[in-house]
Amino acid sequence: MTLRNRFTIISSLSFGLVSVVTSLIIFIGYYDSTKLSYFDRLRNTALISAIYYLEKDELPKTKHVQIKKEYNHLIENTQVAVYSQNNAVTFGMNLEDKNIRPEDLNKARRNGDVQFTADGYFYYGIYYPDNQGNFVVFVKLSDRSFSAQIIRLLMIMLSVLIIGLIAIYLLSRYLSKVVYKPISNVIQQINSVTDSDISQAITTTNTRDELDELIKSYNRLIGRISENMLLQQNFINYVSHEFKTPLAAISGNLEVFAQKERSPEEYRQVSEEVLENVYEIENILNNLLLMAGLKKIEDPDKTVRIDEIVWKVHDKLKNYRKKQSTSDLQISLEVTHSALLERKGNETLLYLALYNIVENALKYSENNPVYIRIYEKDLMLAVDVKDSGCGIGYEELDRITETFYRGRNVGTVKGSGIGLSLSSAILHHHDIKMEISSESGKGTVVSLYFR
């Protein structure tokens, strides 16, 4: 069942049920009020009948004639019986009515009046004390007029109800079409999306309702899927390109090396070159594995010292500076509250994140000094890694932490495009904010804020 049909049925049933209940309440209310009005009329008739029959000897003849003339039509159309204390009919035409029982007469004497329906008649009796004795005046009226009114009302209400239900169904059908139209547009846009343009976003309705929120959620989901697909495509390109270089170097060295006998020194040199390429491949694979499993790593309770990790990175990169760079690495510690240097986290991952950031700074520093500053800012620990190298273009800053992305001005500097992306993921995992500010030709500053 389509959503439109479901909406039509549910709304029709809901409004139909409300209409039926409302009609039923109106009918019951009208039935009771009409019935009460009939009894009120009978009560007035009973009182007039009592005056007519029992007050004749006390009223002036002209007054009695006037009452008779004014109310004669009412009394004649109603069957009246006036009962004495012995329950015998002394006045009126309603003789020996089996529906008027002694207990009804006694009830009228006790309560002052009594009313009921029986055999198609309304009955009403009143207790009327008089100088001639204490009487009970009973009047009755056929319910044919009452039944005709009720049947007429019932037919009108049923007709209105049926017409109303049809109108409700048609209106619900129309409204469902209006409500469903944006959804139909969304479905058409989704169906028009192909594999080549899966990142195409759906136009939002800007209505700030649930459908608009659904479209925005869908666009965010498609955006994430597109990013993942792009990452997969980049990964394939990366593997085919980055792995090809060290593998080609290994195979080329071994092929050339195998063409003739070599000296022990040549054996050692080739082995070192091959091992260096193997280590490069191993390092890339390890970083990829870390990135793939980073979300599964739980936050440990171990407390680590950030300054100690920085010094470990410093000591580890000594060999790097000796072999590949003449740039200096300087550390300044400007923290007065030693407690800020302590942080709960995974020491290995935090070391790797800082190592990648500092290594990047050294690689692109163009032999200029790299400064690491550990300081306090707004009652929290902060670490700046600053270089004076080639810098990063403003238009590339937003993409610099994307996996496999490398800036256009890296030149001949080797890299995989994984290090900074991995550092960003590790720092985000530890709730550490990373900000990068840079300017082409002037250098880069990576700031870490330990919140």
JSON list of N, CA and C in Angstrom, two decimals, residues 350-409:
[
{"chain": "A", "resi": 350, "resn": "LEU", "atom": "N", "xyz": [48.97, 8.76, 20.18]},
{"chain": "A", "resi": 350, "resn": "LEU", "atom": "CA", "xyz": [49.32, 10.17, 20.33]},
{"chain": "A", "resi": 350, "resn": "LEU", "atom": "C", "xyz": [50.75, 10.43, 19.85]},
{"chain": "A", "resi": 351, "resn": "TYR", "atom": "N", "xyz": [51.64, 9.49, 20.12]},
{"chain": "A", "resi": 351, "resn": "TYR", "atom": "CA", "xyz": [53.02, 9.61, 19.63]},
{"chain": "A", "resi": 351, "resn": "TYR", "atom": "C", "xyz": [53.03, 9.63, 18.10]},
{"chain": "A", "resi": 352, "resn": "LEU", "atom": "N", "xyz": [52.26, 8.72, 17.49]},
{"chain": "A", "resi": 352, "resn": "LEU", "atom": "CA", "xyz": [52.21, 8.65, 16.04]},
{"chain": "A", "resi": 352, "resn": "LEU", "atom": "C", "xyz": [51.65, 9.93, 15.43]},
{"chain": "A", "resi": 353, "resn": "ALA", "atom": "N", "xyz": [50.61, 10.51, 16.06]},
{"chain": "A", "resi": 353, "resn": "ALA", "atom": "CA", "xyz": [50.01, 11.73, 15.54]},
{"chain": "A", "resi": 353, "resn": "ALA", "atom": "C", "xyz": [51.02, 12.88, 15.58]},
{"chain": "A", "resi": 354, "resn": "LEU", "atom": "N", "xyz": [51.69, 13.05, 16.72]},
{"chain": "A", "resi": 354, "resn": "LEU", "atom": "CA", "xyz": [52.68, 14.12, 16.83]},
{"chain": "A", "resi": 354, "resn": "LEU", "atom": "C", "xyz": [53.88, 13.87, 15.93]},
{"chain": "A", "resi": 355, "resn": "TYR", "atom": "N", "xyz": [54.27, 12.62, 15.79]},
{"chain": "A", "resi": 355, "resn": "TYR", "atom": "CA", "xyz": [55.41, 12.28, 14.94]},
{"chain": "A", "resi": 355, "resn": "TYR", "atom": "C", "xyz": [55.12, 12.69, 13.50]},
{"chain": "A", "resi": 356, "resn": "ASN", "atom": "N", "xyz": [53.94, 12.36, 13.00]},
{"chain": "A", "resi": 356, "resn": "ASN", "atom": "CA", "xyz": [53.60, 12.69, 11.62]},
{"chain": "A", "resi": 356, "resn": "ASN", "atom": "C", "xyz": [53.57, 14.20, 11.40]},
{"chain": "A", "resi": 357, "resn": "ILE", "atom": "N", "xyz": [53.03, 14.95, 12.39]},
{"chain": "A", "resi": 357, "resn": "ILE", "atom": "CA", "xyz": [52.96, 16.41, 12.25]},
{"chain": "A", "resi": 357, "resn": "ILE", "atom": "C", "xyz": [54.36, 17.02, 12.22]},
{"chain": "A", "resi": 358, "resn": "VAL", "atom": "N", "xyz": [55.22, 16.60, 13.16]},
{"chain": "A", "resi": 358, "resn": "VAL", "atom": "CA", "xyz": [56.58, 17.15, 13.23]},
{"chain": "A", "resi": 358, "resn": "VAL", "atom": "C", "xyz": [57.40, 16.72, 12.01]},
{"chain": "A", "resi": 359, "resn": "GLU", "atom": "N", "xyz": [57.22, 15.47, 11.59]},
{"chain": "A", "resi": 359, "resn": "GLU", "atom": "CA", "xyz": [57.96, 14.97, 10.41]},
{"chain": "A", "resi": 359, "resn": "GLU", "atom": "C", "xyz": [57.57, 15.78, 9.17]},
{"chain": "A", "resi": 360, "resn": "ASN", "atom": "N", "xyz": [56.27, 16.06, 9.00]},
{"chain": "A", "resi": 360, "resn": "ASN", "atom": "CA", "xyz": [55.83, 16.89, 7.88]},
{"chain": "A", "resi": 360, "resn": "ASN", "atom": "C", "xyz": [56.49, 18.26, 7.93]},
{"chain": "A", "resi": 361, "resn": "ALA", "atom": "N", "xyz": [56.53, 18.85, 9.13]},
{"chain": "A", "resi": 361, "resn": "ALA", "atom": "CA", "xyz": [57.15, 20.18, 9.27]},
{"chain": "A", "resi": 361, "resn": "ALA", "atom": "C", "xyz": [58.62, 20.14, 8.85]},
{"chain": "A", "resi": 362, "resn": "LEU", "atom": "N", "xyz": [59.33, 19.07, 9.24]},
{"chain": "A", "resi": 362, "resn": "LEU", "atom": "CA", "xyz": [60.74, 18.95, 8.87]},
{"chain": "A", "resi": 362, "resn": "LEU", "atom": "C", "xyz": [60.92, 18.75, 7.37]},
{"chain": "A", "resi": 363, "resn": "LYS", "atom": "N", "xyz": [60.04, 17.93, 6.77]},
{"chain": "A", "resi": 363, "resn": "LYS", "atom": "CA", "xyz": [60.17, 17.63, 5.34]},
{"chain": "A", "resi": 363, "resn": "LYS", "atom": "C", "xyz": [59.97, 18.87, 4.49]},
{"chain": "A", "resi": 364, "resn": "TYR", "atom": "N", "xyz": [59.03, 19.73, 4.90]},
{"chain": "A", "resi": 364, "resn": "TYR", "atom": "CA", "xyz": [58.69, 20.88, 4.07]},
{"chain": "A", "resi": 364, "resn": "TYR", "atom": "C", "xyz": [59.25, 22.19, 4.61]},
{"chain": "A", "resi": 365, "resn": "SER", "atom": "N", "xyz": [60.20, 22.10, 5.55]},
{"chain": "A", "resi": 365, "resn": "SER", "atom": "CA", "xyz": [60.75, 23.33, 6.15]},
{"chain": "A", "resi": 365, "resn": "SER", "atom": "C", "xyz": [61.82, 23.98, 5.30]},
{"chain": "A", "resi": 366, "resn": "GLU", "atom": "N", "xyz": [62.27, 23.24, 4.24]},
{"chain": "A", "resi": 366, "resn": "GLU", "atom": "CA", "xyz": [63.33, 23.76, 3.36]},
{"chain": "A", "resi": 366, "resn": "GLU", "atom": "C", "xyz": [64.57, 24.14, 4.16]},
{"chain": "A", "resi": 367, "resn": "ASN", "atom": "N", "xyz": [64.93, 23.21, 5.09]},
{"chain": "A", "resi": 367, "resn": "ASN", "atom": "CA", "xyz": [66.13, 23.35, 5.92]},
{"chain": "A", "resi": 367, "resn": "ASN", "atom": "C", "xyz": [66.09, 24.53, 6.89]},
{"chain": "A", "resi": 368, "resn": "ASN", "atom": "N", "xyz": [64.91, 25.10, 7.09]},
{"chain": "A", "resi": 368, "resn": "ASN", "atom": "CA", "xyz": [64.74, 26.13, 8.12]},
{"chain": "A", "resi": 368, "resn": "ASN", "atom": "C", "xyz": [64.38, 25.47, 9.44]},
{"chain": "A", "resi": 369, "resn": "PRO", "atom": "N", "xyz": [64.60, 26.16, 10.55]},
{"chain": "A", "resi": 369, "resn": "PRO", "atom": "CA", "xyz": [64.29, 25.57, 11.87]},
{"chain": "A", "resi": 369, "resn": "PRO", "atom": "C", "xyz": [62.80, 25.28, 12.02]},
{"chain": "A", "resi": 370, "resn": "VAL", "atom": "N", "xyz": [62.50, 24.27, 12.80]},
{"chain": "A", "resi": 370, "resn": "VAL", "atom": "CA", "xyz": [61.12, 23.92, 13.16]},
{"chain": "A", "resi": 370, "resn": "VAL", "atom": "C", "xyz": [60.98, 24.12, 14.66]},
{"chain": "A", "resi": 371, "resn": "TYR", "atom": "N", "xyz": [59.94, 24.84, 15.06]},
{"chain": "A", "resi": 371, "resn": "TYR", "atom": "CA", "xyz": [59.75, 25.16, 16.47]},
{"chain": "A", "resi": 371, "resn": "TYR", "atom": "C", "xyz": [58.53, 24.44, 17.02]},
{"chain": "A", "resi": 372, "resn": "ILE", "atom": "N", "xyz": [58.73, 23.80, 18.17]},
{"chain": "A", "resi": 372, "resn": "ILE", "atom": "CA", "xyz": [57.62, 23.17, 18.90]},
{"chain": "A", "resi": 372, "resn": "ILE", "atom": "C", "xyz": [57.44, 23.94, 20.20]},
{"chain": "A", "resi": 373, "resn": "ARG", "atom": "N", "xyz": [56.29, 24.51, 20.36]},
{"chain": "A", "resi": 373, "resn": "ARG", "atom": "CA", "xyz": [56.01, 25.32, 21.56]},
{"chain": "A", "resi": 373, "resn": "ARG", "atom": "C", "xyz": [54.90, 24.65, 22.36]},
{"chain": "A", "resi": 374, "resn": "ILE", "atom": "N", "xyz": [55.18, 24.35, 23.64]},
{"chain": "A", "resi": 374, "resn": "ILE", "atom": "CA", "xyz": [54.20, 23.77, 24.55]},
{"chain": "A", "resi": 374, "resn": "ILE", "atom": "C", "xyz": [53.83, 24.86, 25.56]},
{"chain": "A", "resi": 375, "resn": "TYR", "atom": "N", "xyz": [52.56, 25.27, 25.58]},
{"chain": "A", "resi": 375, "resn": "TYR", "atom": "CA", "xyz": [52.18, 26.41, 26.39]},
{"chain": "A", "resi": 375, "resn": "TYR", "atom": "C", "xyz": [50.72, 26.28, 26.87]},
{"chain": "A", "resi": 376, "resn": "GLU", "atom": "N", "xyz": [50.32, 27.26, 27.69]},
{"chain": "A", "resi": 376, "resn": "GLU", "atom": "CA", "xyz": [48.96, 27.29, 28.22]},
{"chain": "A", "resi": 376, "resn": "GLU", "atom": "C", "xyz": [48.14, 28.33, 27.46]},
{"chain": "A", "resi": 377, "resn": "LYS", "atom": "N", "xyz": [46.87, 27.97, 27.19]},
{"chain": "A", "resi": 377, "resn": "LYS", "atom": "CA", "xyz": [45.96, 28.91, 26.54]},
{"chain": "A", "resi": 377, "resn": "LYS", "atom": "C", "xyz": [44.55, 28.66, 27.03]},
{"chain": "A", "resi": 378, "resn": "ASP", "atom": "N", "xyz": [43.95, 29.68, 27.62]},
{"chain": "A", "resi": 378, "resn": "ASP", "atom": "CA", "xyz": [42.58, 29.58, 28.14]},
{"chain": "A", "resi": 378, "resn": "ASP", "atom": "C", "xyz": [42.41, 28.38, 29.06]},
{"chain": "A", "resi": 379, "resn": "LEU", "atom": "N", "xyz": [43.38, 28.24, 29.99]},
{"chain": "A", "resi": 379, "resn": "LEU", "atom": "CA", "xyz": [43.35, 27.18, 31.01]},
{"chain": "A", "resi": 379, "resn": "LEU", "atom": "C", "xyz": [43.41, 25.78, 30.43]},
{"chain": "A", "resi": 380, "resn": "MET", "atom": "N", "xyz": [43.98, 25.64, 29.22]},
{"chain": "A", "resi": 380, "resn": "MET", "atom": "CA", "xyz": [44.18, 24.31, 28.66]},
{"chain": "A", "resi": 380, "resn": "MET", "atom": "C", "xyz": [45.54, 24.26, 27.99]},
{"chain": "A", "resi": 381, "resn": "LEU", "atom": "N", "xyz": [46.02, 23.04, 27.77]},
{"chain": "A", "resi": 381, "resn": "LEU", "atom": "CA", "xyz": [47.32, 22.82, 27.16]},
{"chain": "A", "resi": 381, "resn": "LEU", "atom": "C", "xyz": [47.23, 23.02, 25.65]},
{"chain": "A", "resi": 382, "resn": "ALA", "atom": "N", "xyz": [48.25, 23.65, 25.08]},
{"chain": "A", "resi": 382, "resn": "ALA", "atom": "CA", "xyz": [48.31, 23.86, 23.64]},
{"chain": "A", "resi": 382, "resn": "ALA", "atom": "C", "xyz": [49.72, 23.54, 23.15]},
{"chain": "A", "resi": 383, "resn": "VAL", "atom": "N", "xyz": [49.79, 23.01, 21.92]},
{"chain": "A", "resi": 383, "resn": "VAL", "atom": "CA", "xyz": [51.08, 22.69, 21.31]},
{"chain": "A", "resi": 383, "resn": "VAL", "atom": "C", "xyz": [51.07, 23.26, 19.89]},
{"chain": "A", "resi": 384, "resn": "ASP", "atom": "N", "xyz": [52.09, 24.06, 19.56]},
{"chain": "A", "resi": 384, "resn": "ASP", "atom": "CA", "xyz": [52.25, 24.59, 18.20]},
{"chain": "A", "resi": 384, "resn": "ASP", "atom": "C", "xyz": [53.46, 23.96, 17.55]},
{"chain": "A", "resi": 385, "resn": "VAL", "atom": "N", "xyz": [53.31, 23.53, 16.31]},
{"chain": "A", "resi": 385, "resn": "VAL", "atom": "CA", "xyz": [54.42, 23.04, 15.49]},
{"chain": "A", "resi": 385, "resn": "VAL", "atom": "C", "xyz": [54.53, 24.00, 14.31]},
{"chain": "A", "resi": 386, "resn": "LYS", "atom": "N", "xyz": [55.61, 24.77, 14.27]},
{"chain": "A", "resi": 386, "resn": "LYS", "atom": "CA", "xyz": [55.76, 25.84, 13.28]},
{"chain": "A", "resi": 386, "resn": "LYS", "atom": "C", "xyz": [56.99, 25.62, 12.42]},
{"chain": "A", "resi": 387, "resn": "ASP", "atom": "N", "xyz": [56.79, 25.76, 11.11]},
{"chain": "A", "resi": 387, "resn": "ASP", "atom": "CA", "xyz": [57.93, 25.71, 10.19]},
{"chain": "A", "resi": 387, "resn": "ASP", "atom": "C", "xyz": [57.91, 26.95, 9.31]},
{"chain": "A", "resi": 388, "resn": "SER", "atom": "N", "xyz": [59.00, 27.17, 8.58]},
{"chain": "A", "resi": 388, "resn": "SER", "atom": "CA", "xyz": [59.12, 28.33, 7.69]},
{"chain": "A", "resi": 388, "resn": "SER", "atom": "C", "xyz": [59.36, 27.85, 6.27]},
{"chain": "A", "resi": 389, "resn": "GLY", "atom": "N", "xyz": [58.62, 26.79, 5.88]},
{"chain": "A", "resi": 389, "resn": "GLY", "atom": "CA", "xyz": [58.84, 26.17, 4.58]},
{"chain": "A", "resi": 389, "resn": "GLY", "atom": "C", "xyz": [57.97, 26.74, 3.49]},
{"chain": "A", "resi": 390, "resn": "CYS", "atom": "N", "xyz": [57.58, 25.86, 2.56]},
{"chain": "A", "resi": 390, "resn": "CYS", "atom": "CA", "xyz": [56.85, 26.30, 1.37]},
{"chain": "A", "resi": 390, "resn": "CYS", "atom": "C", "xyz": [55.41, 26.70, 1.67]},
{"chain": "A", "resi": 391, "resn": "GLY", "atom": "N", "xyz": [54.87, 26.23, 2.78]},
{"chain": "A", "resi": 391, "resn": "GLY", "atom": "CA", "xyz": [53.51, 26.61, 3.15]},
{"chain": "A", "resi": 391, "resn": "GLY", "atom": "C", "xyz": [52.46, 25.89, 2.32]},
{"chain": "A", "resi": 392, "resn": "ILE", "atom": "N", "xyz": [51.19, 26.21, 2.63]},
{"chain": "A", "resi": 392, "resn": "ILE", "atom": "CA", "xyz": [50.05, 25.58, 1.96]},
{"chain": "A", "resi": 392, "resn": "ILE", "atom": "C", "xyz": [49.14, 26.68, 1.44]},
{"chain": "A", "resi": 393, "resn": "GLY", "atom": "N", "xyz": [48.67, 26.54, 0.22]},
{"chain": "A", "resi": 393, "resn": "GLY", "atom": "CA", "xyz": [47.77, 27.52, -0.35]},
{"chain": "A", "resi": 393, "resn": "GLY", "atom": "C", "xyz": [46.46, 27.59, 0.42]},
{"chain": "A", "resi": 394, "resn": "TYR", "atom": "N", "xyz": [45.88, 28.80, 0.49]},
{"chain": "A", "resi": 394, "resn": "TYR", "atom": "CA", "xyz": [44.64, 28.98, 1.26]},
{"chain": "A", "resi": 394, "resn": "TYR", "atom": "C", "xyz": [43.53, 28.08, 0.75]},
{"chain": "A", "resi": 395, "resn": "GLU", "atom": "N", "xyz": [43.45, 27.90, -0.57]},
{"chain": "A", "resi": 395, "resn": "GLU", "atom": "CA", "xyz": [42.38, 27.09, -1.15]},
{"chain": "A", "resi": 395, "resn": "GLU", "atom": "C", "xyz": [42.56, 25.60, -0.86]},
{"chain": "A", "resi": 396, "resn": "GLU", "atom": "N", "xyz": [43.75, 25.21, -0.37]},
{"chain": "A", "resi": 396, "resn": "GLU", "atom": "CA", "xyz": [44.00, 23.79, -0.10]},
{"chain": "A", "resi": 396, "resn": "GLU", "atom": "C", "xyz": [43.90, 23.43, 1.38]},
{"chain": "A", "resi": 397, "resn": "LEU", "atom": "N", "xyz": [43.76, 24.43, 2.24]},
{"chain": "A", "resi": 397, "resn": "LEU", "atom": "CA", "xyz": [43.77, 24.16, 3.68]},
{"chain": "A", "resi": 397, "resn": "LEU", "atom": "C", "xyz": [42.66, 23.21, 4.10]},
{"chain": "A", "resi": 398, "resn": "ASP", "atom": "N", "xyz": [41.47, 23.35, 3.50]},
{"chain": "A", "resi": 398, "resn": "ASP", "atom": "CA", "xyz": [40.33, 22.51, 3.89]},
{"chain": "A", "resi": 398, "resn": "ASP", "atom": "C", "xyz": [40.52, 21.06, 3.49]},
{"chain": "A", "resi": 399, "resn": "ARG", "atom": "N", "xyz": [41.39, 20.80, 2.52]},
{"chain": "A", "resi": 399, "resn": "ARG", "atom": "CA", "xyz": [41.56, 19.44, 2.02]},
{"chain": "A", "resi": 399, "resn": "ARG", "atom": "C", "xyz": [42.83, 18.78, 2.52]},
{"chain": "A", "resi": 400, "resn": "ILE", "atom": "N", "xyz": [43.65, 19.52, 3.25]},
{"chain": "A", "resi": 400, "resn": "ILE", "atom": "CA", "xyz": [44.98, 19.02, 3.58]},
{"chain": "A", "resi": 400, "resn": "ILE", "atom": "C", "xyz": [44.94, 17.79, 4.48]},
{"chain": "A", "resi": 401, "resn": "THR", "atom": "N", "xyz": [43.83, 17.61, 5.23]},
{"chain": "A", "resi": 401, "resn": "THR", "atom": "CA", "xyz": [43.73, 16.43, 6.11]},
{"chain": "A", "resi": 401, "resn": "THR", "atom": "C", "xyz": [42.97, 15.28, 5.45]},
{"chain": "A", "resi": 402, "resn": "GLU", "atom": "N", "xyz": [42.62, 15.43, 4.16]},
{"chain": "A", "resi": 402, "resn": "GLU", "atom": "CA", "xyz": [41.97, 14.32, 3.46]},
{"chain": "A", "resi": 402, "resn": "GLU", "atom": "C", "xyz": [42.98, 13.22, 3.18]},
{"chain": "A", "resi": 403, "resn": "THR", "atom": "N", "xyz": [42.53, 11.97, 3.27]},
{"chain": "A", "resi": 403, "resn": "THR", "atom": "CA", "xyz": [43.40, 10.85, 3.02]},
{"chain": "A", "resi": 403, "resn": "THR", "atom": "C", "xyz": [43.89, 10.85, 1.58]},
{"chain": "A", "resi": 404, "resn": "PHE", "atom": "N", "xyz": [45.20, 10.66, 1.41]},
{"chain": "A", "resi": 404, "resn": "PHE", "atom": "CA", "xyz": [45.90, 10.59, 0.11]},
{"chain": "A", "resi": 404, "resn": "PHE", "atom": "C", "xyz": [46.05, 11.94, -0.57]},
{"chain": "A", "resi": 405, "resn": "TYR", "atom": "N", "xyz": [45.54, 13.02, 0.03]},
{"chain": "A", "resi": 405, "resn": "TYR", "atom": "CA", "xyz": [45.66, 14.32, -0.63]},
{"chain": "A", "resi": 405, "resn": "TYR", "atom": "C", "xyz": [47.03, 14.93, -0.31]},
{"chain": "A", "resi": 406, "resn": "ARG", "atom": "N", "xyz": [47.68, 15.46, -1.36]},
{"chain": "A", "resi": 406, "resn": "ARG", "atom": "CA", "xyz": [48.96, 16.16, -1.19]},
{"chain": "A", "resi": 406, "resn": "ARG", "atom": "C", "xyz": [48.88, 17.50, -1.90]},
{"chain": "A", "resi": 407, "resn": "GLY", "atom": "N", "xyz": [49.49, 18.49, -1.30]},
{"chain": "A", "resi": 407, "resn": "GLY", "atom": "CA", "xyz": [49.46, 19.82, -1.88]},
{"chain": "A", "resi": 407, "resn": "GLY", "atom": "C", "xyz": [50.15, 19.89, -3.23]},
{"chain": "A", "resi": 408, "resn": "ARG", "atom": "N", "xyz": [49.80, 20.92, -3.99]},
{"chain": "A", "resi": 408, "resn": "ARG", "atom": "CA", "xyz": [50.36, 21.05, -5.33]},
{"chain": "A", "resi": 408, "resn": "ARG", "atom": "C", "xyz": [51.82, 21.51, -5.32]},
{"chain": "A", "resi": 409, "resn": "ASN", "atom": "N", "xyz": [52.25, 22.09, -4.21]},
{"chain": "A", "resi": 409, "resn": "ASN", "atom": "CA", "xyz": [53.60, 22.65, -4.17]},
{"chain": "A", "resi": 409, "resn": "ASN", "atom": "C", "xyz": [54.59, 21.78, -3.40]}
]
